Amino acid sequence: MRKTNAALSVLATGGLVLFAVGCSSGRPLPGPNTQQNPGPAKEMQIKQSMLAQDVQLTDELCRSQCALDFKTALHQLKSDSPANVKSKLTALQQEHEHIHYVEWLGGAKGAGPAVTEGSIPGNVQQEASPHLQEARQKVQQGQPYQSQAIGTGQERYFVLGVPSDGGGSGLVGLIHQDVLHKVEVDLRKNLRLVPYPSDKRYKIESVDSNTLRDKTVTHPEQNEGTSHYHVNEVVVKFQQDPTPAELERMKADIGAESARKVGNTYIFRSTRLEAKQLMGYFQQKNVVFAEPHFLYMTNETREPVGPTGPTGPTGPTAPTAPTGPTTAAEPNDVLYKKYQWNLPAINTLPGWNINKGNQDVIVAVVDTGVDLTHTDLREHLIGGYNVVKEGTDPQDDVGHGTHVAGVISALVNNGEGVAGMTWYNKIMPVKVLDETGAGNTYSVAQGIIWATDHGAKVINMSLGNYADAQFLHDAIKYAYDRDVVLIAASGNDNTAQPGYPAAYPEVFAVAATDSNKQKASFSNYGDYIDAAAPGVNIASTYPKNQYAALSGTSMASPHVTALAALIRSVNPLLKNTEVMEILRKSASDLGTPGKDNYFGYGQIDVAKALEMANQNRGSLSMVTDWVDRELLEIAKKYQRMG
């Protein structure tokens, strides 16, 4: 495989641009024309439509999961005293913060609620009151109820009523849907429908990644091929570590506010010099490189997931799951059958007949962190690392990393939420992007190194930019040389501009497809693409025990990551290069016969890949390689011990 690895000279410019490779939302666009470039104006229209569809689907998923949560709670309330009911409603509300108010109707028709918990906000009380009354009546008649939307923006709610199985009693509640506003705001940013980054948290400049000239981004269409860097910072790798005296002299020369170190590489922040001046200064020193400190961002869409009640809004429905070989039983996760078209599309179920995963094969999610308390994830989480704020947990404050983690390893067959692709593999959350969904070269590189040193066998990177940063590449090579399988999303700008880290030769680059096995309209392409995976309307976990349907190459990447983990679970002796070769050889060819720029070697096929890995078990050459590697590690250990 040939990767495009166009070196971008930092000497010719003051910086390079980073893009977020998260999700770009939307329904599948039928027909082969999705492979063509639609033009800037048309592309903006498509993304606007995707945004609206994703928000609507999020509403649907939210309603579904809340109905399930109410039904689950009712099973525990059947014979309890009012005091016990009160405590259980309190627990329900604490676990699901979006349930602002809930009442239990104990079976006395015409009477008021037996027990209540929470409160109804004054600004929606008048509008919610008739819906609550109608919900009580429906529930006491044994019928479910869902109201239309109440309020707007961050103050959007709906009333939910769920009867008990025997009728007469049930739960009625007011559900806060601020998640819809959050999804819309973040999608505009992550789909590049607004100039991004638009917030003022970072002092940054932008450059065109082709010409390396400074660029002013005033319109979302100008985001394509643009990278961002910190105005007053520079990344420097020395040939030899400077002495303390030399370091202090350099800091004084540039007016350094801070200097962080990773190996022989430093990130200097100056109080008076900008990046171009800083690079000019350090290029006179004994350095391997001096480059801008690039900014990395996510690029995803979000939507909570759940089955709608009979009286709820119809809205768009998720793509119908394609039929295919399903020799394994379908999981009982409540959102699987209706929303997870993606797993049957890549033959996941027959693949589970071969292997469902192994807890010893650890997958690092280098992202915004993961929701550590999510009921559909927490059993599969192990200790991680917060690079953004050291000493604190890698808790997700964005949602992107939680969604990625759920695609890989949400609990399977637990009767709720979604099914992950692996049943047993552990997730190592590594937070390298902050609450804005952005991070820098230092944090991403540090996260990769930390995950490698702490046992990760596969690393997912649903992030990136258009800049070939040598500092990041050093971290990639560090992990690759230690037998880690590295998977990255290609980006959501529908451009052939190579994105990094996906375009590095050590990384497996992933494009996105829709349910029609067409190129997702937003997916980046080029000769560096290795394979494709589903990336449109992907249902997965979301913070605060919610679920969301997101789209983007950020969602495609974890499908491949999960498959790499399953391959290593089948055959732990495979080297990272062998795992990547199986991913390529087992892919189902799409588009132009053979490898092409849109799909690489094709869409991944779980069953075929695991069968190939299984056939290679016990190979004498692999056993020999494993023994050689173990002996080498022992030799290195004794060498370090002197």
XYZ file of C-alpha atoms in Angstrom:
642
model
C 0.000 0.000 0.000
C 1.220 3.481 -0.846
C 0.352 6.315 1.473
C 0.454 9.917 0.356
C 2.882 11.524 2.743
C 3.481 14.966 1.294
C 5.881 16.696 3.640
C 4.804 20.258 4.351
C 7.742 22.561 4.902
C 7.226 24.642 7.997
C 9.995 26.937 6.772
C 7.762 28.297 4.048
C 4.826 29.135 6.263
C 3.833 30.128 9.724
C 1.556 27.171 10.255
C -0.617 24.378 9.036
C -4.248 23.544 9.493
C -5.989 20.877 11.456
C -9.350 19.404 10.723
C -11.664 17.388 12.892
C -12.377 13.941 11.617
C -15.454 13.317 13.602
C -18.871 12.938 12.281
C -20.774 14.607 9.557
C -24.359 13.667 9.906
C -26.946 12.560 7.491
C -29.197 10.008 5.876
C -27.831 7.862 3.079
C -27.862 9.568 -0.268
C -28.983 7.007 -2.841
C -27.305 6.396 -6.127
C -23.731 6.386 -7.378
C -23.586 10.156 -7.656
C -22.576 10.315 -3.976
C -19.064 9.531 -5.150
C -18.878 12.719 -7.187
C -17.956 16.150 -5.889
C -21.283 18.014 -5.646
C -19.714 21.491 -5.604
C -19.438 23.826 -2.596
C -23.004 25.198 -2.640
C -24.604 21.789 -3.130
C -22.351 20.274 -0.484
C -23.513 22.892 2.036
C -27.140 22.027 1.198
C -26.476 18.327 1.704
C -24.846 18.968 5.071
C -27.717 21.230 6.169
C -30.145 18.458 5.284
C -28.016 15.931 7.160
C -28.025 18.163 10.224
C -31.823 18.421 10.239
C -32.201 14.684 9.776
C -29.753 13.858 12.544
C -31.472 16.176 15.021
C -34.823 14.619 14.162
C -33.460 11.109 14.567
C -31.904 12.123 17.880
C -35.329 13.147 19.067
C -36.663 9.758 18.041
C -33.887 7.891 19.794
C -34.252 9.955 22.944
C -37.963 9.196 23.138
C -37.356 5.497 22.596
C -34.711 5.075 25.267
C -36.702 7.097 27.817
C -39.735 4.881 27.194
C -37.542 1.855 27.840
C -36.155 3.427 31.038
C -39.691 4.044 32.309
C -40.756 0.489 31.458
C -37.710 -0.928 33.261
C -38.471 1.195 36.332
C -42.105 0.040 36.369
C -41.020 -3.585 36.734
C -39.367 -2.603 40.017
C -42.345 -0.603 41.321
C -45.191 -3.101 41.091
C -45.551 -4.030 44.760
C -43.533 -1.365 46.525
C -44.765 0.950 49.260
C -44.932 4.700 48.491
C -41.721 5.236 50.489
C -39.824 2.698 48.401
C -41.332 4.108 45.210
C -40.057 7.545 46.177
C -36.493 6.287 46.635
C -36.579 4.429 43.328
C -37.874 7.477 41.463
C -35.060 9.489 43.032
C -32.548 6.914 41.812
C -34.129 6.959 38.336
C -33.800 10.734 38.135
C -30.224 10.713 39.421
C -29.179 8.201 36.754
C -31.034 10.071 34.001
C -30.566 13.808 34.526
C -32.760 14.664 31.562
C -35.844 13.315 33.418
C -36.752 16.612 35.110
C -40.032 15.434 36.602
C -41.603 11.987 37.086
C -44.740 10.766 38.833
C -45.998 7.285 39.652
C -49.681 6.583 39.196
C -50.443 3.839 41.666
C -53.631 2.548 40.165
C -56.296 4.737 41.754
C -58.163 6.051 38.709
C -59.073 9.690 38.889
C -56.765 10.254 41.833
C -53.645 12.361 41.722
C -50.185 10.885 41.448
C -49.183 8.646 44.317
C -45.553 9.739 44.315
C -43.624 12.492 42.482
C -39.959 13.380 42.061
C -38.371 16.490 40.573
C -40.098 19.662 39.414
C -41.590 21.271 36.318
C -39.699 24.425 35.197
C -41.878 27.527 35.438
C -41.204 28.631 31.858
C -42.906 25.512 30.419
C -45.357 24.712 33.219
C -48.389 26.211 31.481
C -47.643 24.505 28.156
C -46.802 21.160 29.788
C -49.827 20.992 32.093
C -52.472 19.796 29.565
C -50.037 17.240 28.150
C -49.343 15.863 31.622
C -53.069 15.559 32.270
C -53.620 13.776 28.961
C -50.701 11.458 29.707
C -52.234 10.496 33.081
C -55.524 9.652 31.426
C -53.870 7.571 28.716
C -51.701 5.679 31.194
C -54.666 4.835 33.445
C -56.391 3.474 30.338
C -53.341 1.289 29.681
C -52.123 3.356 26.713
C -48.687 4.958 26.132
C -48.363 8.654 25.441
C -45.795 11.024 23.933
C -46.450 14.719 23.430
C -45.194 17.015 20.722
C -42.196 19.197 21.499
C -42.655 21.712 24.309
C -40.433 24.790 24.286
C -37.465 25.447 21.992
C -33.668 25.479 21.908
C -32.040 24.515 25.176
C -35.446 24.568 26.875
C -37.071 21.848 24.785
C -39.118 19.139 26.540
C -41.713 16.459 25.891
C -44.191 14.603 28.113
C -43.926 10.823 28.286
C -46.459 8.350 29.684
C -45.788 4.609 30.017
C -48.396 2.238 31.535
C -47.521 -0.848 33.540
C -48.035 -4.239 31.919
C -51.237 -4.821 33.902
C -52.650 -1.357 33.177
C -54.095 1.127 35.655
C -50.739 2.264 37.008
C -47.709 3.702 35.284
C -45.195 6.521 35.044
C -45.638 10.013 33.624
C -42.733 12.392 33.230
C -41.339 15.563 31.690
C -38.170 14.919 29.672
C -35.627 17.666 29.014
C -34.226 17.494 25.474
C -31.420 20.055 25.624
C -29.376 17.354 23.868
C -31.104 18.334 20.606
C -29.815 21.885 20.882
C -26.338 20.603 21.730
C -26.393 18.246 18.764
C -27.412 21.038 16.413
C -24.766 23.460 17.673
C -22.008 20.873 17.558
C -23.080 19.553 14.177
C -22.841 22.993 12.630
C -19.289 23.156 13.870
C -18.279 19.587 13.142
C -19.881 19.513 9.691
C -18.039 22.759 8.966
C -21.267 24.664 8.413
C -19.656 27.552 10.270
C -16.025 28.712 10.237
C -14.265 26.442 12.715
C -12.899 26.817 15.279
C -15.218 29.752 15.865
C -14.822 30.147 19.621
C -12.124 32.387 21.063
C -10.516 29.830 23.362
C -7.399 29.481 21.218
C -5.082 32.127 19.791
C -4.777 30.594 16.350
C -4.001 31.366 12.746
C -4.989 29.455 9.617
C -3.081 28.445 6.502
C -3.884 26.733 3.229
C -2.406 23.240 3.385
C -1.505 23.221 -0.311
C 0.201 26.598 -0.604
C 1.094 27.032 3.095
C 0.037 30.659 2.844
C -1.884 32.390 5.604
C -5.618 32.128 5.116
C -8.572 33.965 6.617
C -11.590 31.706 7.149
C -14.807 33.731 7.037
C -17.099 31.167 5.405
C -17.577 27.450 6.122
C -16.652 26.450 2.558
C -13.164 27.835 3.234
C -12.560 25.218 5.936
C -11.650 22.585 3.345
C -7.903 22.088 3.184
C -7.335 24.550 6.020
C -5.234 23.917 9.104
C -4.899 25.900 12.316
C -1.981 26.502 14.636
C -1.277 28.331 17.881
C -0.060 31.864 17.149
C 2.540 32.059 19.907
C 3.730 28.451 20.179
C 6.278 26.268 18.400
C 7.197 22.574 18.542
C 10.934 21.874 18.521
C 12.757 18.546 18.415
C 16.446 18.794 19.281
C 19.185 16.580 17.902
C 20.421 16.377 21.478
C 18.650 17.400 24.643
C 19.809 20.917 25.638
C 21.532 21.378 28.962
C 19.558 23.190 31.703
C 21.672 26.310 31.089
C 21.057 26.195 27.314
C 17.354 25.705 27.867
C 17.119 28.671 30.224
C 19.021 30.841 27.730
C 16.616 29.926 24.923
C 13.611 30.571 27.118
C 14.972 33.994 27.985
C 15.699 34.795 24.318
C 12.126 34.117 23.206
C 10.392 35.309 26.359
C 9.043 31.831 27.040
C 5.923 31.663 29.159
C 6.194 27.860 29.361
C 8.134 24.897 27.931
C 6.708 21.361 27.971
C 8.864 18.361 27.142
C 8.258 14.974 25.514
C 11.512 13.099 24.917
C 13.768 15.478 22.977
C 10.783 17.506 21.824
C 9.609 20.732 23.455
C 6.564 22.961 23.056
C 7.563 26.558 23.742
C 4.987 29.281 24.364
C 6.249 32.833 23.978
C 4.914 36.044 25.466
C 6.213 38.229 22.635
C 7.068 36.178 19.515
C 4.739 34.519 17.012
C 5.143 31.070 15.460
C 7.054 32.187 12.358
C 9.542 34.153 14.454
C 9.919 31.278 16.888
C 10.624 28.818 14.069
C 13.198 31.188 12.600
C 14.959 31.407 15.965
C 15.093 27.659 16.608
C 16.142 26.786 13.057
C 19.488 28.340 13.977
C 19.871 25.743 16.731
C 20.775 22.063 16.523
C 17.237 20.842 15.805
C 15.601 18.016 13.879
C 12.595 20.235 13.194
C 10.784 23.354 14.355
C 7.128 23.457 13.380
C 3.862 25.161 14.368
C 1.823 23.709 17.206
C -1.192 22.451 15.288
C -4.770 22.238 16.474
C -6.828 19.030 16.095
C -10.607 18.855 16.175
C -13.481 16.403 16.023
C -15.969 16.314 13.175
C -19.079 14.448 14.210
C -22.836 14.586 14.498
C -24.939 13.415 17.375
C -28.414 12.112 18.067
C -29.837 10.214 21.048
C -31.461 6.881 20.091
C -34.611 5.076 21.255
C -37.880 3.464 20.056
C -40.799 5.870 19.582
C -44.135 5.296 21.197
C -47.265 4.774 19.095
C -48.425 8.353 19.565
C -45.036 9.976 19.108
C -43.987 11.900 15.999
C -43.182 9.755 13.048
C -40.067 11.519 11.782
C -37.467 9.868 9.579
C -36.522 6.310 10.377
C -33.088 4.802 10.304
C -31.984 2.938 7.169
C -33.316 -0.573 6.912
C -30.632 -3.087 7.815
C -29.460 -4.932 4.707
C -30.122 -8.634 4.637
C -27.140 -10.935 4.629
C -25.736 -14.007 6.310
C -27.019 -13.994 9.897
C -26.035 -17.325 11.331
C -25.675 -15.806 14.797
C -28.694 -14.836 16.902
C -29.536 -11.165 16.946
C -28.619 -9.394 20.180
C -31.495 -8.328 22.416
C -30.284 -4.729 22.812
C -33.463 -2.697 22.382
C -32.096 -0.270 19.794
C -30.260 -2.861 17.729
C -32.896 -4.133 15.317
C -34.422 -0.791 14.372
C -31.357 1.433 14.287
C -28.118 -0.522 13.924
C -28.133 -1.186 10.197
C -24.356 -0.915 10.274
C -23.585 -4.211 12.017
C -25.405 -6.516 9.549
C -23.954 -4.459 6.675
C -20.438 -5.664 7.535
C -21.378 -9.251 8.502
C -20.831 -8.744 12.219
C -23.242 -11.416 13.449
C -21.736 -14.348 11.504
C -18.350 -13.027 12.607
C -19.433 -13.485 16.238
C -19.728 -17.205 15.552
C -15.953 -17.190 15.167
C -15.018 -14.810 17.988
C -16.724 -12.205 20.150
C -13.604 -10.591 21.559
C -11.111 -10.907 24.391
C -10.758 -8.651 27.432
C -6.963 -8.888 27.196
C -6.951 -7.047 23.853
C -7.255 -3.431 24.985
C -8.530 -0.698 22.674
C -7.515 2.908 23.349
C -9.935 5.629 22.264
C -7.809 8.767 21.829
C -10.519 11.378 21.764
C -12.625 13.633 24.010
C -12.713 11.032 26.786
C -15.539 8.598 27.554
C -18.561 8.860 29.853
C -17.212 6.739 32.710
C -20.634 6.142 34.280
C -22.650 5.147 31.210
C -24.542 1.956 32.038
C -23.928 0.540 28.553
C -20.158 1.124 28.752
C -18.782 1.215 32.297
C -18.276 -2.538 32.635
C -15.947 -2.432 29.628
C -13.845 0.547 30.732
C -10.378 0.362 32.256
C -8.170 3.103 33.685
C -7.338 5.838 31.211
C -5.571 9.182 31.082
C -6.538 12.849 30.805
C -3.832 14.720 28.913
C -5.865 17.940 28.827
C -6.107 18.178 32.624
C -3.640 15.814 34.219
C -4.635 14.257 37.507
C -8.338 14.098 36.634
C -10.444 11.326 35.099
C -10.809 11.187 31.288
C -14.502 12.054 31.549
C -16.102 13.010 28.245
C -17.470 16.561 28.226
C -18.258 16.605 24.510
C -19.877 13.275 23.540
C -17.679 12.327 20.599
C -15.435 9.867 22.449
C -18.397 8.213 24.186
C -20.048 7.612 20.828
C -16.856 6.168 19.352
C -16.397 3.863 22.367
C -19.954 2.541 22.057
C -19.459 1.539 18.430
C -16.522 -0.561 19.564
C -17.665 -2.070 22.834
C -21.111 -1.115 24.139
C -22.464 -4.010 26.205
C -24.107 -6.677 24.054
C -27.224 -8.665 24.993
C -28.014 -6.622 28.090
C -31.518 -5.766 26.892
C -30.969 -2.034 26.561
C -29.326 0.548 24.349
C -27.078 -0.493 21.489
C -24.762 -3.415 20.771
C -21.056 -2.837 20.328
C -19.040 -4.816 17.803
C -17.031 -6.605 20.483
C -18.538 -8.403 23.469
C -15.513 -8.421 25.759
C -12.719 -6.082 24.640
C -11.872 -3.336 27.132
C -11.850 0.370 26.287
C -9.018 2.609 27.510
C -10.276 6.228 27.436
C -7.547 8.766 26.638
C -8.736 12.382 26.687
C -6.683 14.552 24.325
C -9.407 16.959 23.138
C -10.993 19.512 25.477
C -14.602 20.566 26.057
C -14.635 22.438 22.730
C -13.692 19.275 20.846
C -10.231 20.636 20.022
C -6.716 19.716 21.070
C -3.151 20.204 19.927
C -0.276 18.158 18.610
C 1.235 17.796 22.061
C -1.886 16.337 23.672
C -2.619 13.925 20.810
C 0.996 12.714 20.643
C 1.186 12.356 24.410
C -2.068 10.375 24.440
C -0.793 7.950 21.802
C 2.459 7.400 23.690
C 0.665 6.920 27.017
C -1.807 4.409 25.563
C 1.046 2.459 23.983
C 3.021 2.353 27.234
C -0.042 1.169 29.175
C -0.966 -1.866 27.107
C -3.191 -0.714 24.246
C -3.127 -3.194 21.352
C -5.307 -1.080 19.037
C -5.705 2.731 18.997
C -8.622 4.605 17.432
C -8.060 8.202 16.314
C -11.233 9.884 15.083
C -9.462 13.223 14.743
C -6.950 14.903 12.487
C -5.810 17.810 10.351
C -4.253 18.499 6.967
C -0.790 19.176 8.353
C 2.038 16.637 8.300
C 3.308 17.362 11.806
C 6.596 15.586 12.488
C 5.977 15.618 16.232
C 2.740 13.666 15.794
C 4.395 11.348 13.282
C 7.103 10.551 15.838
C 4.398 9.458 18.301
C 2.688 7.381 15.597
C 5.963 5.632 14.779
C 6.599 5.055 18.490
C 3.309 3.135 18.779
C 3.707 1.365 15.444
C 7.196 0.126 16.344
C 5.691 -1.379 19.495
C 3.202 -3.463 17.526
C 0.112 -1.287 18.043
C -2.546 -1.256 15.311
C -3.342 2.398 14.543
C -6.690 3.311 12.934
C -7.737 6.835 11.901
C -10.646 8.604 10.227
C -9.952 10.288 6.894
C -12.044 13.452 7.416
C -15.374 14.974 6.430
C -14.589 17.651 3.843
C -15.168 15.536 0.698
C -11.643 16.360 -0.436
C -8.655 14.469 -1.811
C -6.365 16.539 0.420
C -4.484 13.962 2.564
C -5.404 14.210 6.223
C -3.186 13.257 9.141
C -2.730 11.019 11.047
C -4.772 8.941 8.567
C -2.332 9.496 5.678
C 0.756 8.358 7.599
C 2.021 5.011 6.231
C 1.868 3.446 9.715
C -1.852 4.217 10.060
C -4.876 2.401 8.604
C -7.029 5.118 6.970
C -10.828 4.768 6.966
C -13.433 6.319 4.652
C -17.199 6.286 5.297
C -20.044 4.515 3.478
C -23.834 4.704 3.755
C -26.408 1.890 3.943
C -26.426 1.637 0.134
C -22.681 0.870 0.181
C -22.036 4.208 -1.512
C -19.379 6.717 -0.516
C -20.784 8.980 2.187
C -21.124 12.413 0.611
C -18.828 14.051 3.188
C -16.092 11.398 3.247
C -12.560 12.403 2.273
C -10.844 10.255 -0.346
C -7.462 9.613 -1.939
C -4.850 6.963 -2.597
C -4.051 6.740 1.119
C -7.477 5.249 1.987
C -7.155 1.624 3.125
C -10.803 0.618 3.554
C -14.291 1.918 4.222
C -16.888 1.276 6.927
C -20.406 2.474 7.779
C -20.436 6.134 8.791
C -23.983 7.485 8.286
C -26.607 7.594 11.075
C -24.617 5.334 13.387
C -26.446 4.731 16.672
C -24.231 4.558 19.740
C -23.767 5.649 23.343
C -23.865 9.298 24.396
C -23.099 11.004 27.725
C -25.525 10.911 30.670
C -26.917 7.483 29.797
C -28.262 8.657 26.466
C -27.827 7.442 22.887
C -27.139 9.317 19.683
C -27.072 8.721 15.952
C -24.034 10.408 14.428
C -22.484 10.431 10.991
C -18.933 10.916 9.775
C -15.640 9.178 9.228
C -15.265 9.430 13.004
C -18.011 6.837 13.192
C -16.554 4.702 10.395
C -13.132 4.473 12.046
C -14.241 2.643 15.247
C -15.885 -0.086 13.144
C -12.449 -0.900 11.748
C -10.855 -0.498 15.165
C -13.301 -2.985 16.667
C -12.592 -5.451 13.872
C -8.844 -5.102 14.449
C -9.458 -5.906 18.130
C -11.521 -8.960 17.169
C -8.767 -10.138 14.807
C -6.216 -9.840 17.613
C -8.659 -11.677 19.907
C -8.847 -14.576 17.445
C -5.104 -14.677 16.954
C -2.980 -12.793 19.521
C 0.218 -13.784 17.692
C -0.505 -11.597 14.677
C 1.725 -8.555 14.271
C 0.157 -5.163 13.597
C 1.187 -5.333 9.938
C -0.504 -8.741 9.610
C -3.702 -7.425 11.204
C -3.822 -4.520 8.748
C -3.161 -6.855 5.827
C -6.100 -9.062 6.880
C -8.314 -5.961 7.075
C -7.385 -5.100 3.481
C -7.538 -8.593 1.976
C -10.880 -9.453 3.598
C -12.650 -6.225 2.547
C -15.600 -6.446 0.169
C -14.624 -4.622 -3.017
C -16.736 -1.550 -3.852
C -16.581 0.998 -6.636
C -13.915 0.537 -9.289
C -12.601 -3.067 -9.227
C -9.546 -3.330 -7.002
C -8.199 -0.616 -4.755
C -9.595 2.851 -5.461
C -9.531 6.316 -3.923
C -13.068 6.236 -2.491
C -13.184 2.866 -0.705
C -9.572 1.708 -0.609
C -9.736 -2.085 -0.756
C -13.481 -2.011 -0.030
C -15.871 -2.154 2.905
C -14.734 -4.244 5.859
C -16.218 -7.740 6.282
C -16.119 -8.987 9.883
C -16.853 -12.649 9.176
C -14.328 -12.936 6.361
C -11.619 -11.130 8.329
C -12.071 -13.306 11.417
C -12.105 -16.439 9.301
C -8.781 -15.426 7.745
C -7.330 -14.695 11.177
C -8.619 -18.015 12.490
C -7.097 -19.945 9.591
C -3.696 -18.474 10.401
C -3.727 -19.632 14.010
C -0.929 -21.976 14.905
C 1.240 -20.927 11.984
C 4.834 -21.892 12.742
C 6.116 -18.633 11.326
C 3.854 -16.631 13.627
C 4.884 -18.673 16.643
C 8.505 -18.069 15.718
C 7.859 -14.352 15.330
C 6.174 -14.257 18.718
C 9.059 -16.055 20.394
C 11.523 -13.704 18.703
C 9.591 -10.687 19.958
C 9.426 -12.052 23.499
C 13.146 -12.802 23.525
C 13.852 -9.315 22.197
C 11.810 -7.747 24.982
C 13.633 -9.840 27.579
C 16.973 -8.777 26.103
C 15.938 -5.113 26.204
C 14.851 -5.494 29.815
C 18.196 -6.928 30.916
C 20.027 -4.299 28.873
C 18.183 -1.541 30.753
C 19.095 -3.258 34.013
C 22.766 -3.028 32.995
